[in-house]
């Protein structure tokens, strides 16, 4: 995740900052839509089937029997 681009990062165990992040998102629907779009694009590229196959192929190529 890219903070402020694909979502908002909040440190764990900090309900105050979580509440503030929720308020920021709830008040700016255009920014929320933009973050959602970028997050989906990133997820589709980082976690695509092709990317998964490439990663597995690298692992298997380094395995010796």
Tab-separated table of N, CA, C and O in Angstrom:
chain	number	residue	atom	x	y	z
A	1	UNK	N	0.845	-1.173	0.000
A	1	UNK	CA	0.000	0.000	0.000
A	1	UNK	C	0.891	1.237	0.000
A	1	UNK	O	1.941	1.276	0.623
A	2	UNK	N	0.425	2.221	-0.696
A	2	UNK	CA	1.111	3.513	-0.745
A	2	UNK	C	0.229	4.513	0.004
A	2	UNK	O	-0.855	4.865	-0.457
A	3	UNK	N	0.695	4.930	1.174
A	3	UNK	CA	-0.110	5.795	2.033
A	3	UNK	C	-0.511	7.074	1.303
A	3	UNK	O	0.317	7.770	0.718
A	4	UNK	N	-1.810	7.339	1.331
A	4	UNK	CA	-2.335	8.538	0.701
A	4	UNK	C	-2.618	8.386	-0.788
A	4	UNK	O	-3.249	9.242	-1.394
A	5	UNK	N	-2.150	7.296	-1.383
A	5	UNK	CA	-2.368	7.059	-2.815
A	5	UNK	C	-3.333	5.901	-3.039
A	5	UNK	O	-4.249	5.995	-3.831
A	6	UNK	N	-3.081	4.771	-2.368
A	6	UNK	CA	-3.934	3.593	-2.530
A	6	UNK	C	-4.727	3.288	-1.266
A	6	UNK	O	-5.380	2.258	-1.169
A	7	UNK	N	-4.627	4.163	-0.297
A	7	UNK	CA	-5.334	4.007	0.972
A	7	UNK	C	-4.670	4.871	2.022
A	7	UNK	O	-3.769	5.651	1.723
A	8	UNK	N	-5.133	4.722	3.235
A	8	UNK	CA	-4.539	5.460	4.345
A	8	UNK	C	-3.990	4.473	5.361
A	8	UNK	O	-4.711	3.587	5.822
A	9	UNK	N	-2.726	4.607	5.685
A	9	UNK	CA	-2.103	3.741	6.679
A	9	UNK	C	-2.282	4.348	8.064
A	9	UNK	O	-2.081	5.545	8.256
A	10	UNK	N	-2.657	3.505	8.997
A	10	UNK	CA	-2.854	3.933	10.377
A	10	UNK	C	-2.066	2.976	11.260
A	10	UNK	O	-2.158	1.763	11.092
A	11	UNK	N	-1.281	3.500	12.208
A	11	UNK	CA	-0.532	2.607	13.085
A	11	UNK	C	-1.482	1.750	13.921
A	11	UNK	O	-2.594	2.167	14.245
A	12	UNK	N	-1.034	0.537	14.257
A	12	UNK	CA	-1.890	-0.332	15.068
A	12	UNK	C	-2.143	0.252	16.453
A	12	UNK	O	-1.338	1.040	16.969
A	13	UNK	N	-3.256	-0.142	17.022
A	13	UNK	CA	-3.618	0.244	18.394
A	13	UNK	C	-3.713	1.756	18.586
A	13	UNK	O	-3.340	2.283	19.632
A	14	UNK	N	-4.202	2.434	17.554
A	14	UNK	CA	-4.351	3.882	17.659
A	14	UNK	C	-5.747	4.267	17.155
A	14	UNK	O	-5.903	4.728	16.023
A	15	UNK	N	-6.756	4.078	17.994
A	15	UNK	CA	-8.121	4.348	17.553
A	15	UNK	C	-8.361	5.806	17.172
A	15	UNK	O	-9.179	6.090	16.298
A	16	UNK	N	-7.634	6.717	17.769
A	16	UNK	CA	-7.794	8.139	17.432
A	16	UNK	C	-7.407	8.407	15.983
A	16	UNK	O	-8.136	9.043	15.233
A	17	UNK	N	-6.246	7.887	15.579
A	17	UNK	CA	-5.813	8.090	14.192
A	17	UNK	C	-6.690	7.315	13.214
A	17	UNK	O	-6.926	7.782	12.094
A	18	UNK	N	-7.190	6.161	13.614
A	18	UNK	CA	-8.115	5.413	12.768
A	18	UNK	C	-9.391	6.210	12.537
A	18	UNK	O	-9.871	6.328	11.407
A	19	UNK	N	-9.914	6.789	13.599
A	19	UNK	CA	-11.124	7.608	13.482
A	19	UNK	C	-10.868	8.806	12.567
A	19	UNK	O	-11.716	9.151	11.730
A	20	UNK	N	-9.709	9.425	12.702
A	20	UNK	CA	-9.376	10.570	11.848
A	20	UNK	C	-9.291	10.154	10.378
A	20	UNK	O	-9.767	10.869	9.495
A	21	UNK	N	-8.704	8.984	10.114
A	21	UNK	CA	-8.601	8.493	8.736
A	21	UNK	C	-9.984	8.212	8.156
A	21	UNK	O	-10.254	8.536	6.999
A	22	UNK	N	-10.862	7.638	8.960
A	22	UNK	CA	-12.226	7.377	8.500
A	22	UNK	C	-12.937	8.686	8.168
A	22	UNK	O	-13.632	8.791	7.153
A	23	UNK	N	-12.731	9.686	8.988
A	23	UNK	CA	-13.346	10.988	8.720
A	23	UNK	C	-12.802	11.611	7.434
A	23	UNK	O	-13.553	12.184	6.651
A	24	UNK	N	-11.517	11.502	7.215
A	24	UNK	CA	-10.909	12.042	5.995
A	24	UNK	C	-11.542	11.390	4.773
A	24	UNK	O	-11.947	12.067	3.822
A	25	UNK	N	-11.654	10.074	4.805
A	25	UNK	CA	-12.233	9.346	3.671
A	25	UNK	C	-13.706	9.689	3.492
A	25	UNK	O	-14.184	9.873	2.368
A	26	UNK	N	-14.424	9.807	4.585
A	26	UNK	CA	-15.863	10.061	4.481
A	26	UNK	C	-16.182	11.462	3.967
A	26	UNK	O	-17.256	11.697	3.426
A	27	UNK	N	-15.238	12.383	4.105
A	27	UNK	CA	-15.479	13.771	3.694
A	27	UNK	C	-15.027	14.074	2.269
A	27	UNK	O	-15.352	15.127	1.735
A	28	UNK	N	-14.274	13.170	1.650
A	28	UNK	CA	-13.726	13.453	0.318
A	28	UNK	C	-13.969	12.264	-0.601
A	28	UNK	O	-13.094	11.422	-0.796
A	29	UNK	N	-15.164	12.210	-1.169
A	29	UNK	CA	-15.530	11.054	-1.985
A	29	UNK	C	-14.680	10.957	-3.256
A	29	UNK	O	-14.372	9.855	-3.713
A	30	UNK	N	-14.278	12.071	-3.826
A	30	UNK	CA	-13.442	12.022	-5.031
A	30	UNK	C	-12.091	11.378	-4.722
A	30	UNK	O	-11.597	10.542	-5.491
A	31	UNK	N	-11.497	11.753	-3.600
A	31	UNK	CA	-10.213	11.162	-3.207
A	31	UNK	C	-10.379	9.681	-2.888
A	31	UNK	O	-9.520	8.864	-3.215
A	32	UNK	N	-11.494	9.333	-2.265
A	32	UNK	CA	-11.764	7.937	-1.932
A	32	UNK	C	-11.885	7.097	-3.195
A	32	UNK	O	-11.316	6.005	-3.284
A	33	UNK	N	-12.596	7.600	-4.183
A	33	UNK	CA	-12.747	6.885	-5.455
A	33	UNK	C	-11.387	6.746	-6.139
A	33	UNK	O	-11.044	5.680	-6.657
A	34	UNK	N	-10.607	7.806	-6.131
A	34	UNK	CA	-9.282	7.770	-6.759
A	34	UNK	C	-8.377	6.760	-6.058
A	34	UNK	O	-7.670	5.984	-6.719
A	35	UNK	N	-8.389	6.745	-4.725
A	35	UNK	CA	-7.582	5.777	-3.978
A	35	UNK	C	-8.026	4.351	-4.294
A	35	UNK	O	-7.198	3.454	-4.466
A	36	UNK	N	-9.325	4.138	-4.362
A	36	UNK	CA	-9.844	2.812	-4.679
A	36	UNK	C	-9.411	2.352	-6.058
A	36	UNK	O	-9.031	1.195	-6.254
A	37	UNK	N	-9.459	3.259	-7.016
A	37	UNK	CA	-9.045	2.923	-8.382
A	37	UNK	C	-7.564	2.557	-8.428
A	37	UNK	O	-7.176	1.548	-9.021
A	38	UNK	N	-6.727	3.376	-7.782
A	38	UNK	CA	-5.289	3.086	-7.762
A	38	UNK	C	-4.981	1.805	-7.000
A	38	UNK	O	-4.097	1.039	-7.392
A	39	UNK	N	-5.710	1.558	-5.924
A	39	UNK	CA	-5.498	0.334	-5.148
A	39	UNK	C	-5.832	-0.895	-5.985
A	39	UNK	O	-5.108	-1.897	-5.958
A	40	UNK	N	-6.931	-0.825	-6.721
A	40	UNK	CA	-7.298	-1.961	-7.571
A	40	UNK	C	-6.252	-2.190	-8.656
A	40	UNK	O	-5.852	-3.326	-8.920
A	41	UNK	N	-5.800	-1.115	-9.309
A	41	UNK	CA	-4.779	-1.251	-10.346
A	41	UNK	C	-3.508	-1.879	-9.778
A	41	UNK	O	-2.908	-2.761	-10.400
A	42	UNK	N	-3.114	-1.433	-8.598
A	42	UNK	CA	-1.905	-1.980	-7.972
A	42	UNK	C	-2.100	-3.452	-7.631
A	42	UNK	O	-1.234	-4.285	-7.892
A	43	UNK	N	-3.236	-3.795	-7.052
A	43	UNK	CA	-3.507	-5.186	-6.684
A	43	UNK	C	-3.520	-6.085	-7.916
A	43	UNK	O	-2.980	-7.190	-7.888
A	44	UNK	N	-4.117	-5.597	-8.999
A	44	UNK	CA	-4.170	-6.399	-10.218
A	44	UNK	C	-2.788	-6.634	-10.816
A	44	UNK	O	-2.519	-7.690	-11.374
A	45	UNK	N	-1.889	-5.662	-10.684
A	45	UNK	CA	-0.548	-5.843	-11.238
A	45	UNK	C	0.358	-6.637	-10.299
A	45	UNK	O	1.107	-7.499	-10.737
A	46	UNK	N	0.265	-6.366	-9.007
A	46	UNK	CA	1.152	-7.036	-8.043
A	46	UNK	C	0.711	-8.476	-7.786
A	46	UNK	O	1.546	-9.363	-7.614
A	47	UNK	N	-0.583	-8.725	-7.772
A	47	UNK	CA	-1.095	-10.038	-7.420
A	47	UNK	C	-1.748	-10.760	-8.598
A	47	UNK	O	-2.581	-11.633	-8.412
A	48	UNK	N	-1.341	-10.423	-9.806
A	48	UNK	CA	-1.908	-11.068	-10.988
A	48	UNK	C	-1.431	-12.514	-11.089
A	48	UNK	O	-0.425	-12.905	-10.492
A	49	UNK	N	-2.139	-13.302	-11.871
A	49	UNK	CA	-1.738	-14.694	-12.104
A	49	UNK	C	-0.352	-14.747	-12.727
A	49	UNK	O	0.475	-15.580	-12.341
A	50	UNK	N	-0.096	-13.848	-13.658
A	50	UNK	CA	1.208	-13.831	-14.314
A	50	UNK	C	2.330	-13.545	-13.311
A	50	UNK	O	3.390	-14.167	-13.356
A	51	UNK	N	2.088	-12.595	-12.421
A	51	UNK	CA	3.094	-12.261	-11.409
A	51	UNK	C	3.314	-13.439	-10.465
A	51	UNK	O	4.440	-13.741	-10.087
A	52	UNK	N	2.254	-14.106	-10.102
A	52	UNK	CA	2.346	-15.274	-9.212
A	52	UNK	C	3.148	-16.382	-9.886
A	52	UNK	O	4.022	-16.995	-9.264
A	53	UNK	N	2.864	-16.646	-11.138
A	53	UNK	CA	3.590	-17.680	-11.876
A	53	UNK	C	5.066	-17.324	-11.990
A	53	UNK	O	5.939	-18.177	-11.802
A	54	UNK	N	5.364	-16.077	-12.273
A	54	UNK	CA	6.757	-15.635	-12.366
A	54	UNK	C	7.482	-15.836	-11.045
A	54	UNK	O	8.616	-16.339	-11.017
A	55	UNK	N	6.840	-15.492	-9.946
A	55	UNK	CA	7.452	-15.661	-8.625
A	55	UNK	C	7.691	-17.129	-8.311
A	55	UNK	O	8.761	-17.505	-7.819
A	56	UNK	N	6.701	-17.963	-8.581
A	56	UNK	CA	6.863	-19.401	-8.337
A	56	UNK	C	7.955	-19.986	-9.225
A	56	UNK	O	8.749	-20.825	-8.775
A	57	UNK	N	8.005	-19.555	-10.468
A	57	UNK	CA	9.029	-20.045	-11.384
A	57	UNK	C	10.423	-19.716	-10.865
A	57	UNK	O	11.326	-20.547	-10.928
A	58	UNK	N	10.614	-18.511	-10.323
A	58	UNK	CA	11.925	-18.142	-9.756
A	58	UNK	C	12.291	-19.048	-8.590
A	58	UNK	O	13.433	-19.455	-8.446
A	59	UNK	N	11.305	-19.365	-7.763
A	59	UNK	CA	11.556	-20.250	-6.615
A	59	UNK	C	11.953	-21.637	-7.108
A	59	UNK	O	12.958	-22.213	-6.673
A	60	UNK	N	11.179	-22.187	-8.043
A	60	UNK	CA	11.444	-23.538	-8.524
A	60	UNK	C	12.761	-23.634	-9.275
A	60	UNK	O	13.428	-24.669	-9.245
A	61	UNK	N	13.160	-22.577	-9.927
A	61	UNK	CA	14.437	-22.604	-10.662
A	61	UNK	C	15.631	-22.661	-9.712
A	61	UNK	O	16.711	-23.088	-10.104
A	62	UNK	N	15.432	-22.266	-8.456
A	62	UNK	CA	16.520	-22.276	-7.477
A	62	UNK	C	16.520	-23.533	-6.606
A	62	UNK	O	17.395	-23.688	-5.764
A	63	UNK	N	15.558	-24.414	-6.826
A	63	UNK	CA	15.478	-25.648	-6.034
A	63	UNK	C	16.392	-26.686	-6.666
A	63	UNK	O	16.361	-26.916	-7.871
A	64	UNK	N	17.225	-27.296	-5.840
A	64	UNK	CA	18.075	-28.370	-6.332
A	64	UNK	C	17.648	-29.678	-5.688
A	64	UNK	O	17.266	-29.719	-4.519
A	65	UNK	N	17.727	-30.723	-6.461
A	65	UNK	CA	17.332	-32.054	-5.941
A	65	UNK	C	18.535	-32.923	-5.743
A	65	UNK	O	19.500	-32.914	-6.332
